[in-house]
Short mmCIF file of C-alpha atoms in Angstrom, two decimals:
data_model
loop_
_atom_site.label_atom_id
_atom_site.label_comp_id
_atom_site.label_asym_id
_atom_site.label_seq_id
_atom_site.Cartn_x
_atom_site.Cartn_y
_atom_site.Cartn_z
CA MET A 1 -3.17 20.85 9.60
CA PRO A 2 -5.78 18.32 8.47
CA ASN A 3 -4.91 14.68 9.07
CA ILE A 4 -5.29 13.34 5.51
CA LEU A 5 -4.30 9.67 5.64
CA LEU A 6 -4.58 9.10 1.90
CA THR A 7 -6.09 10.60 -1.21
CA ARG A 8 -7.54 8.16 -3.74
CA ILE A 9 -8.56 8.68 -7.33
CA ASP A 10 -11.50 6.43 -8.09
CA ASN A 11 -14.03 7.34 -10.77
CA ARG A 12 -16.64 5.38 -8.80
CA LEU A 13 -15.92 7.48 -5.68
CA ILE A 14 -17.25 5.46 -2.69
CA HIS A 15 -18.09 1.79 -3.26
CA GLY A 16 -17.48 -1.35 -1.21
CA GLN A 17 -13.73 -1.46 -1.78
CA VAL A 18 -13.32 2.19 -0.77
CA GLY A 19 -15.97 2.28 1.94
CA MET A 20 -14.83 -0.83 3.77
CA THR A 21 -11.46 -2.24 2.63
CA TRP A 22 -9.50 1.00 2.27
CA THR A 23 -11.21 2.81 5.14
CA ASN A 24 -10.50 -0.08 7.54
CA HIS A 25 -6.91 -0.46 6.28
CA LEU A 26 -6.22 3.24 6.84
CA GLY A 27 -8.07 3.50 10.14
CA ALA A 28 -10.04 6.45 8.74
CA ASN A 29 -13.05 7.77 10.62
CA LEU A 30 -14.04 10.30 7.95
CA VAL A 31 -14.34 9.89 4.19
CA VAL A 32 -14.41 13.18 2.31
CA VAL A 33 -15.61 13.03 -1.27
CA ALA A 34 -14.37 16.07 -3.19
CA ASN A 35 -16.49 16.14 -6.32
CA ASP A 36 -18.66 18.91 -7.70
CA LYS A 37 -21.43 16.63 -9.02
CA ALA A 38 -21.61 14.32 -6.00
CA ALA A 39 -21.76 17.33 -3.67
CA ALA A 40 -25.05 18.33 -5.31
CA ASP A 41 -26.60 14.85 -5.63
CA GLU A 42 -28.23 13.60 -2.42
CA VAL A 43 -29.36 10.35 -4.04
CA GLN A 44 -25.77 9.49 -5.01
CA GLN A 45 -24.61 10.48 -1.52
CA ASN A 46 -27.17 8.18 0.11
CA LEU A 47 -26.07 5.29 -2.10
CA MET A 48 -22.40 5.89 -1.29
CA ASP A 49 -23.17 6.13 2.44
CA MET A 50 -24.47 2.55 2.29
CA ALA A 51 -20.95 1.35 1.40
CA VAL A 52 -19.40 2.87 4.54
CA ALA A 53 -19.50 1.47 8.08
CA GLU A 54 -21.83 3.30 10.46
CA THR A 55 -18.82 4.30 12.59
CA VAL A 56 -17.29 6.25 9.68
CA GLU A 57 -18.60 9.69 8.79
CA THR A 58 -18.86 11.04 5.26
CA ARG A 59 -18.76 14.54 3.83
CA TYR A 60 -19.53 15.56 0.26
CA PHE A 61 -17.93 18.81 -0.84
CA THR A 62 -17.23 20.52 -4.15
CA ILE A 63 -13.56 20.90 -4.96
CA GLN A 64 -13.69 24.56 -3.86
CA GLU A 65 -15.53 23.72 -0.63
CA THR A 66 -12.85 21.14 0.14
CA ILE A 67 -10.13 23.76 -0.38
CA ASP A 68 -12.03 26.22 1.82
CA LYS A 69 -12.99 23.80 4.64
CA ILE A 70 -10.30 21.10 4.95
CA HIS A 71 -8.08 23.22 7.20
CA TYR A 72 -10.88 23.38 9.79
CA ALA A 73 -10.77 19.60 10.30
CA ALA A 74 -10.39 18.50 13.91
CA GLU A 75 -7.21 16.71 14.96
CA ASP A 76 -9.14 13.51 15.69
CA GLN A 77 -10.60 13.38 12.17
CA LEU A 78 -8.60 10.77 10.27
CA ILE A 79 -9.44 11.69 6.69
CA PHE A 80 -9.61 9.49 3.62
CA LEU A 81 -10.03 11.90 0.71
CA VAL A 82 -11.66 10.49 -2.45
CA VAL A 83 -11.77 12.24 -5.83
CA LYS A 84 -12.70 11.29 -9.36
CA THR A 85 -9.81 12.59 -11.50
CA PRO A 86 -6.15 13.63 -11.32
CA GLN A 87 -7.26 17.12 -12.35
CA ASP A 88 -9.33 17.28 -9.15
CA VAL A 89 -6.27 16.35 -7.09
CA LEU A 90 -4.23 19.00 -8.86
CA ARG A 91 -6.86 21.67 -8.11
CA LEU A 92 -6.81 20.62 -4.44
CA VAL A 93 -3.01 20.70 -4.20
CA GLU A 94 -2.85 24.06 -5.97
CA GLY A 95 -5.52 25.24 -3.50
CA GLN A 96 -3.14 24.40 -0.61
CA VAL A 97 -4.76 21.12 0.48
CA PRO A 98 -1.82 19.22 2.03
CA ILE A 99 -1.82 16.08 -0.12
CA LYS A 100 1.44 14.13 0.04
CA LYS A 101 0.41 10.81 -1.51
CA VAL A 102 -2.19 9.78 -4.09
CA ASN A 103 -3.46 6.29 -4.63
CA ILE A 104 -4.73 5.78 -8.17
CA GLY A 105 -7.34 3.06 -7.92
CA ASN A 106 -9.78 3.23 -10.81
CA MET A 107 -9.76 5.36 -13.92
CA HIS A 108 -12.00 3.57 -16.40
CA PHE A 109 -11.20 3.23 -20.07
CA SER A 110 -13.12 5.44 -22.47
CA GLU A 111 -12.55 6.77 -25.96
CA GLY A 112 -9.33 8.75 -26.17
CA LYS A 113 -7.74 7.00 -23.20
CA LYS A 114 -5.02 4.36 -23.19
CA GLN A 115 -4.96 1.59 -20.64
CA ILE A 116 -1.75 1.55 -18.57
CA SER A 117 -2.78 -1.03 -15.95
CA SER A 118 -5.72 -3.34 -15.35
CA THR A 119 -7.71 -0.56 -13.65
CA VAL A 120 -6.15 2.69 -14.91
CA SER A 121 -6.60 4.37 -18.28
CA VAL A 122 -5.31 7.87 -19.03
CA ASP A 123 -5.48 10.58 -21.66
CA ASP A 124 -3.12 13.51 -22.30
CA GLU A 125 -4.84 15.75 -19.71
CA ASP A 126 -4.50 13.04 -17.05
CA ILE A 127 -0.81 12.59 -17.89
CA GLN A 128 -0.19 16.35 -17.66
CA ALA A 129 -1.92 16.48 -14.26
CA PHE A 130 0.13 13.54 -12.95
CA HIS A 131 3.40 15.12 -14.12
CA ARG A 132 2.46 18.42 -12.46
CA LEU A 133 1.54 16.65 -9.21
CA HIS A 134 4.92 14.89 -9.30
CA GLU A 135 6.65 18.27 -9.80
CA LEU A 136 4.77 19.52 -6.72
CA GLY A 137 6.21 16.64 -4.66
CA VAL A 138 3.16 14.38 -4.52
CA LYS A 139 3.88 10.63 -4.45
CA LEU A 140 1.74 8.78 -7.03
CA GLU A 141 0.97 5.07 -6.81
CA ILE A 142 -1.29 2.70 -8.69
CA ARG A 143 -2.81 0.26 -6.23
CA ARG A 144 -6.25 -1.30 -6.41
CA VAL A 145 -6.40 -2.80 -2.92
CA PRO A 146 -4.22 -2.37 0.19
CA ASP A 147 -2.53 -5.78 0.04
CA GLU A 148 -1.41 -5.28 -3.57
CA ASN A 149 2.07 -3.97 -4.39
CA SER A 150 2.06 -0.33 -5.44
CA LEU A 151 3.31 0.74 -8.84
CA ASP A 152 4.81 4.15 -9.64
CA ILE A 153 2.53 5.62 -12.30
CA LEU A 154 5.40 7.62 -13.78
CA LYS A 155 6.89 4.40 -15.14
CA PHE A 156 3.76 3.95 -17.28
CA ILE A 157 3.22 7.47 -18.55
#
């Protein structure tokens, strides 16, 4: 069973807050980015690697690669899983990735989305994915940084 400490939705994927603050808070030694585009973009990967301490490893997998490979993780790999959307989390959970808790950090506002917190905006597809994840027993919290109180996203959607 992979040791997934936390799964975070952040449309920026790895940046300073994820690479340092969250990783240190969790005690993670591996950040896995599950994103189809980032898995194919070495320039983006190199930029994201700069936001992570040298003692923390990174892996960049497509959603399907994550489903296929996560169960081969070593026991000493303390995994912080980062994705871009709630739909990505749902695909992972439906693919038998053992995700128990999701931290919703950043989902930027764009046309067709409504803002439900200072850093989270959702559309109907996002809401459907969150409700399905809840049905599957996944705990869902909005929390920007570790020392902030978490909010149950279901109260806002």
